[in-house]
């Protein structure tokens, strides 16, 4: 069953702008991960944040995690047309990785 | 080699056919997974193999039969599928095993299956 719920479902921005996607979940987790999927092909792992971490950076990506609110956000700074994709948050309990519904990001040149 | 390779990329099969999807990784990952993804939906877990043993079966119909011949290979055998089984089938592996918490999953590019 799906646990994460992303917000917004779709986001359209111009190149150079920042994109923020939010994820809420329902049960306790060990970590939360973000993935990107281009054109319905394979998913690419972007970043993992553990339950005892509050913020993590990787290149143009910044992820925050608030376990008290059961929510996470992914910020992509200085977006590029190549960032156009679907973005999924995924929560990891002990053994299974469960994906949210995803946010479709469109970055226009 | 840092990839998960899935073959074939596309498959069209009739409802009476038997076919197999193949997944291969040479990264020494200890856990391998099959996910199913319908259009505009998130991936849904089907099976988990840990150390070549089936650890999780998410109540998948018996017309889907997984097999893990060795630590690098994962197959999904298909028989008597229905049109509603048409989807993208994704294989993934993880470095730190079933209960691991340090690493994300590496996904293959998927097999797009159409059942006619």
mmCIF file of C-alpha atoms in Angstrom:
data_model
loop_
_atom_site.group_PDB
_atom_site.id
_atom_site.type_symbol
_atom_site.label_atom_id
_atom_site.label_comp_id
_atom_site.label_asym_id
_atom_site.label_seq_id
_atom_site.Cartn_x
_atom_site.Cartn_y
_atom_site.Cartn_z
ATOM 1 C CA UNK A 1 0.000 0.000 0.000
ATOM 2 C CA UNK A 2 1.160 3.529 -0.669
ATOM 3 C CA UNK A 3 2.282 5.553 2.285
ATOM 4 C CA UNK A 4 3.738 8.774 0.922
ATOM 5 C CA UNK A 5 1.617 11.533 -0.506
ATOM 6 C CA UNK A 6 3.395 14.156 -2.591
ATOM 7 C CA UNK A 7 2.268 17.708 -2.986
ATOM 8 C CA UNK A 8 1.808 19.217 -5.498
ATOM 9 C CA UNK A 9 0.805 16.524 -7.997
ATOM 10 C CA UNK A 10 2.189 18.678 -10.807
ATOM 11 C CA UNK A 11 4.528 21.664 -10.872
ATOM 12 C CA UNK A 12 5.463 23.868 -13.811
ATOM 13 C CA UNK A 13 8.339 26.356 -13.521
ATOM 14 C CA UNK A 14 10.872 28.238 -15.643
ATOM 15 C CA UNK A 15 14.539 27.346 -15.910
ATOM 16 C CA UNK A 16 16.547 28.920 -13.133
ATOM 17 C CA UNK A 17 13.693 28.875 -10.632
ATOM 18 C CA UNK A 18 13.605 26.668 -7.560
ATOM 19 C CA UNK A 19 11.221 23.726 -7.279
ATOM 20 C CA UNK A 20 9.859 22.487 -3.965
ATOM 21 C CA UNK A 21 8.002 19.209 -3.526
ATOM 22 C CA UNK A 22 6.497 17.958 -0.298
ATOM 23 C CA UNK A 23 5.840 14.463 0.969
ATOM 24 C CA UNK A 24 3.712 13.332 3.886
ATOM 25 C CA UNK A 25 3.581 9.832 5.300
ATOM 26 C CA UNK A 26 1.599 7.959 7.910
ATOM 27 C CA UNK A 27 3.677 5.463 9.881
ATOM 28 C CA UNK A 28 7.114 5.433 11.486
ATOM 29 C CA UNK A 29 10.062 5.099 9.145
ATOM 30 C CA UNK A 30 13.750 4.248 9.212
ATOM 31 C CA UNK A 31 14.584 6.474 6.290
ATOM 32 C CA UNK A 32 12.988 8.446 3.493
ATOM 33 C CA UNK A 33 14.303 8.495 -0.041
ATOM 34 C CA UNK A 34 13.639 10.562 -3.159
ATOM 35 C CA UNK A 35 13.721 9.156 -6.680
ATOM 36 C CA UNK A 36 13.427 10.651 -10.158
ATOM 37 C CA UNK A 37 11.772 8.924 -13.107
ATOM 38 C CA UNK A 38 12.053 10.145 -16.685
ATOM 39 C CA UNK A 39 9.364 9.244 -19.215
ATOM 40 C CA UNK A 40 8.101 6.126 -17.437
ATOM 41 C CA UNK A 41 11.471 4.362 -17.415
ATOM 42 C CA UNK A 42 13.637 3.306 -14.484
ATOM 43 C CA UNK A 43 13.870 5.244 -11.255
ATOM 44 C CA UNK A 44 17.058 6.987 -10.218
ATOM 45 C CA UNK A 45 17.901 7.306 -6.551
ATOM 46 C CA UNK A 46 18.545 10.940 -5.636
ATOM 47 C CA UNK A 47 19.014 11.169 -1.897
ATOM 48 C CA UNK A 48 18.356 9.286 1.361
ATOM 49 C CA UNK A 49 17.702 10.898 4.713
ATOM 50 C CA UNK A 50 17.605 8.824 7.862
ATOM 51 C CA UNK A 51 14.993 9.262 10.570
ATOM 52 C CA UNK A 52 17.510 10.871 12.943
ATOM 53 C CA UNK A 53 18.558 13.468 10.370
ATOM 54 C CA UNK A 54 16.776 16.758 9.740
ATOM 55 C CA UNK A 55 18.411 18.077 6.590
ATOM 56 C CA UNK A 56 20.654 16.798 3.847
ATOM 57 C CA UNK A 57 22.234 18.314 0.753
ATOM 58 C CA UNK A 58 23.483 16.816 -2.485
ATOM 59 C CA UNK A 59 24.508 19.186 -5.264
ATOM 60 C CA UNK A 60 21.417 21.243 -6.166
ATOM 61 C CA UNK A 61 19.183 19.096 -3.951
ATOM 62 C CA UNK A 62 18.164 19.852 -0.394
ATOM 63 C CA UNK A 63 15.981 17.471 1.578
ATOM 64 C CA UNK A 64 14.393 18.102 4.945
ATOM 65 C CA UNK A 65 12.672 15.635 7.237
ATOM 66 C CA UNK A 66 10.303 16.423 10.104
ATOM 67 C CA UNK A 67 9.422 13.154 11.825
ATOM 68 C CA UNK A 68 7.091 14.905 14.281
ATOM 69 C CA UNK A 69 4.952 16.072 11.354
ATOM 70 C CA UNK A 70 5.702 12.969 9.266
ATOM 71 C CA UNK A 71 6.712 15.119 6.336
ATOM 72 C CA UNK A 72 9.646 15.767 4.032
ATOM 73 C CA UNK A 73 10.457 18.281 1.354
ATOM 74 C CA UNK A 74 12.727 18.191 -1.678
ATOM 75 C CA UNK A 75 14.128 21.459 -2.997
ATOM 76 C CA UNK A 76 15.781 21.598 -6.390
ATOM 77 C CA UNK A 77 17.639 24.882 -6.843
ATOM 78 C CA UNK A 78 18.385 26.625 -10.149
ATOM 79 C CA UNK A 79 16.291 24.132 -12.101
ATOM 80 C CA UNK A 80 17.142 23.057 -15.637
ATOM 81 C CA UNK A 81 15.045 21.677 -18.478
ATOM 82 C CA UNK A 82 16.766 18.321 -17.854
ATOM 83 C CA UNK A 83 15.151 18.228 -14.385
ATOM 84 C CA UNK A 84 11.779 17.618 -16.072
ATOM 85 C CA UNK A 85 10.634 14.276 -14.645
ATOM 86 C CA UNK A 86 8.407 12.651 -12.054
ATOM 87 C CA UNK A 87 9.715 12.744 -8.501
ATOM 88 C CA UNK A 88 8.724 10.161 -5.908
ATOM 89 C CA UNK A 89 9.313 10.049 -2.200
ATOM 90 C CA UNK A 90 9.668 6.563 -0.762
ATOM 91 C CA UNK A 91 9.549 5.522 2.858
ATOM 92 C CA UNK A 92 11.558 2.647 4.253
ATOM 93 C CA UNK A 93 10.388 0.670 7.211
ATOM 94 C CA UNK A 94 12.507 -2.323 8.196
ATOM 95 C CA UNK A 95 12.171 -4.292 5.014
ATOM 96 C CA UNK A 96 10.081 -2.613 2.331
ATOM 97 C CA UNK A 97 10.349 0.596 0.338
ATOM 98 C CA UNK A 98 6.942 2.132 -0.350
ATOM 99 C CA UNK A 99 6.458 4.899 -2.912
ATOM 100 C CA UNK A 100 4.202 7.906 -2.814
ATOM 101 C CA UNK A 101 2.099 9.055 -5.733
ATOM 102 C CA UNK A 102 4.727 11.407 -7.123
ATOM 103 C CA UNK A 103 5.061 14.957 -8.392
ATOM 104 C CA UNK A 104 5.387 15.680 -12.107
ATOM 105 C CA UNK A 105 7.853 18.546 -12.595
ATOM 106 C CA UNK A 106 7.993 20.455 -15.879
ATOM 107 C CA UNK A 107 10.851 22.912 -16.316
ATOM 108 C CA UNK A 108 10.456 25.161 -19.335
ATOM 109 C CA UNK A 109 13.444 26.783 -21.074
ATOM 110 C CA UNK B 1 29.425 -2.247 -13.229
ATOM 111 C CA UNK B 2 26.861 -0.081 -11.425
ATOM 112 C CA UNK B 3 23.760 -1.055 -13.347
ATOM 113 C CA UNK B 4 20.745 -3.274 -13.130
ATOM 114 C CA UNK B 5 20.027 -4.711 -16.567
ATOM 115 C CA UNK B 6 16.534 -5.802 -17.533
ATOM 116 C CA UNK B 7 15.561 -7.728 -20.641
ATOM 117 C CA UNK B 8 13.571 -7.494 -22.754
ATOM 118 C CA UNK B 9 12.762 -3.780 -22.807
ATOM 119 C CA UNK B 10 9.403 -4.402 -24.436
ATOM 120 C CA UNK B 11 7.235 -7.526 -24.476
ATOM 121 C CA UNK B 12 3.869 -8.231 -26.057
ATOM 122 C CA UNK B 13 2.285 -11.515 -25.070
ATOM 123 C CA UNK B 14 -1.018 -13.266 -25.468
ATOM 124 C CA UNK B 15 -3.060 -14.439 -22.525
ATOM 125 C CA UNK B 16 -2.105 -18.075 -23.147
ATOM 126 C CA UNK B 17 1.624 -17.428 -23.530
ATOM 127 C CA UNK B 18 4.438 -18.170 -21.119
ATOM 128 C CA UNK B 19 7.257 -15.654 -20.997
ATOM 129 C CA UNK B 20 10.010 -14.606 -18.628
ATOM 130 C CA UNK B 21 11.503 -11.277 -17.608
ATOM 131 C CA UNK B 22 15.163 -11.216 -16.702
ATOM 132 C CA UNK B 23 17.102 -8.963 -14.347
ATOM 133 C CA UNK B 24 20.844 -8.976 -13.759
ATOM 134 C CA UNK B 25 23.226 -7.061 -11.492
ATOM 135 C CA UNK B 26 26.928 -7.522 -10.842
ATOM 136 C CA UNK B 27 27.296 -5.101 -7.952
ATOM 137 C CA UNK B 28 27.223 -7.791 -5.264
ATOM 138 C CA UNK B 29 23.928 -6.466 -3.928
ATOM 139 C CA UNK B 30 22.282 -8.811 -1.445
ATOM 140 C CA UNK B 31 18.632 -7.985 -1.999
ATOM 141 C CA UNK B 32 16.681 -7.836 -5.239
ATOM 142 C CA UNK B 33 13.149 -6.662 -5.877
ATOM 143 C CA UNK B 34 10.359 -6.769 -8.448
ATOM 144 C CA UNK B 35 8.024 -3.787 -8.695
ATOM 145 C CA UNK B 36 5.017 -3.245 -10.950
ATOM 146 C CA UNK B 37 4.114 0.225 -12.183
ATOM 147 C CA UNK B 38 0.922 1.161 -13.991
ATOM 148 C CA UNK B 39 0.751 4.347 -16.048
ATOM 149 C CA UNK B 40 0.798 7.537 -13.949
ATOM 150 C CA UNK B 41 0.984 5.499 -10.726
ATOM 151 C CA UNK B 42 3.841 4.824 -8.303
ATOM 152 C CA UNK B 43 5.735 1.523 -8.333
ATOM 153 C CA UNK B 44 4.159 -1.211 -6.209
ATOM 154 C CA UNK B 45 6.246 -3.919 -4.588
ATOM 155 C CA UNK B 46 5.680 -7.481 -5.777
ATOM 156 C CA UNK B 47 8.535 -9.641 -4.460
ATOM 157 C CA UNK B 48 11.687 -9.331 -2.391
ATOM 158 C CA UNK B 49 14.622 -11.733 -2.504
ATOM 159 C CA UNK B 50 17.265 -11.575 0.185
ATOM 160 C CA UNK B 51 20.363 -13.767 -0.111
ATOM 161 C CA UNK B 52 18.637 -15.588 -2.987
ATOM 162 C CA UNK B 53 15.653 -16.573 -0.846
ATOM 163 C CA UNK B 54 12.143 -15.223 -1.314
ATOM 164 C CA UNK B 55 11.523 -13.013 1.698
ATOM 165 C CA UNK B 56 8.418 -11.055 0.764
ATOM 166 C CA UNK B 57 5.527 -11.833 -1.556
ATOM 167 C CA UNK B 58 3.015 -9.008 -1.566
ATOM 168 C CA UNK B 59 0.029 -11.272 -2.267
ATOM 169 C CA UNK B 60 0.873 -11.439 -5.953
ATOM 170 C CA UNK B 61 -1.281 -13.795 -8.100
ATOM 171 C CA UNK B 62 0.315 -17.142 -8.894
ATOM 172 C CA UNK B 63 0.433 -16.307 -12.592
ATOM 173 C CA UNK B 64 3.569 -14.354 -11.617
ATOM 174 C CA UNK B 65 6.359 -16.679 -10.464
ATOM 175 C CA UNK B 66 9.708 -15.243 -9.339
ATOM 176 C CA UNK B 67 12.984 -17.112 -9.381
ATOM 177 C CA UNK B 68 16.466 -16.234 -8.161
ATOM 178 C CA UNK B 69 18.938 -18.708 -9.723
ATOM 179 C CA UNK B 70 21.985 -17.001 -8.203
ATOM 180 C CA UNK B 71 23.045 -13.825 -6.470
ATOM 181 C CA UNK B 72 23.233 -11.868 -9.732
ATOM 182 C CA UNK B 73 20.074 -12.992 -11.496
ATOM 183 C CA UNK B 74 16.373 -12.510 -10.887
ATOM 184 C CA UNK B 75 13.664 -13.820 -13.182
ATOM 185 C CA UNK B 76 9.940 -13.249 -13.299
ATOM 186 C CA UNK B 77 8.033 -16.022 -15.049
ATOM 187 C CA UNK B 78 4.699 -15.048 -16.551
ATOM 188 C CA UNK B 79 1.843 -17.401 -17.402
ATOM 189 C CA UNK B 80 -1.799 -16.889 -18.308
ATOM 190 C CA UNK B 81 -1.675 -13.155 -17.731
ATOM 191 C CA UNK B 82 -4.635 -10.822 -18.089
ATOM 192 C CA UNK B 83 -4.780 -7.525 -20.018
ATOM 193 C CA UNK B 84 -4.861 -5.671 -16.691
ATOM 194 C CA UNK B 85 -1.365 -7.035 -15.987
ATOM 195 C CA UNK B 86 -0.026 -4.732 -18.701
ATOM 196 C CA UNK B 87 2.451 -2.443 -16.939
ATOM 197 C CA UNK B 88 6.091 -1.479 -16.533
ATOM 198 C CA UNK B 89 7.909 -4.140 -14.518
ATOM 199 C CA UNK B 90 10.890 -2.815 -12.646
ATOM 200 C CA UNK B 91 13.717 -4.740 -11.044
ATOM 201 C CA UNK B 92 15.873 -3.199 -8.329
ATOM 202 C CA UNK B 93 18.700 -4.177 -6.035
ATOM 203 C CA UNK B 94 20.098 -2.761 -2.827
ATOM 204 C CA UNK B 95 23.600 -2.866 -1.412
ATOM 205 C CA UNK B 96 22.815 -3.384 2.247
ATOM 206 C CA UNK B 97 20.214 -6.086 2.060
ATOM 207 C CA UNK B 98 16.646 -6.420 3.211
ATOM 208 C CA UNK B 99 16.860 -4.539 6.474
ATOM 209 C CA UNK B 100 19.509 -2.112 5.404
ATOM 210 C CA UNK B 101 19.075 1.558 6.068
ATOM 211 C CA UNK B 102 22.131 3.161 4.509
ATOM 212 C CA UNK B 103 21.625 2.892 0.762
ATOM 213 C CA UNK B 104 18.968 3.509 -1.820
ATOM 214 C CA UNK B 105 17.873 1.103 -4.473
ATOM 215 C CA UNK B 106 19.353 0.780 -7.946
ATOM 216 C CA UNK B 107 16.632 0.283 -10.525
ATOM 217 C CA UNK B 108 16.759 -1.177 -14.001
ATOM 218 C CA UNK B 109 15.068 0.627 -16.869
ATOM 219 C CA UNK B 110 12.160 -1.802 -16.799
ATOM 220 C CA UNK B 111 10.264 -4.102 -19.129
ATOM 221 C CA UNK B 112 7.144 -2.618 -20.649
ATOM 222 C CA UNK B 113 4.693 -5.505 -20.855
ATOM 223 C CA UNK B 114 1.544 -5.519 -22.955
ATOM 224 C CA UNK B 115 -0.883 -8.416 -22.604
ATOM 225 C CA UNK B 116 -3.234 -8.843 -25.549
#
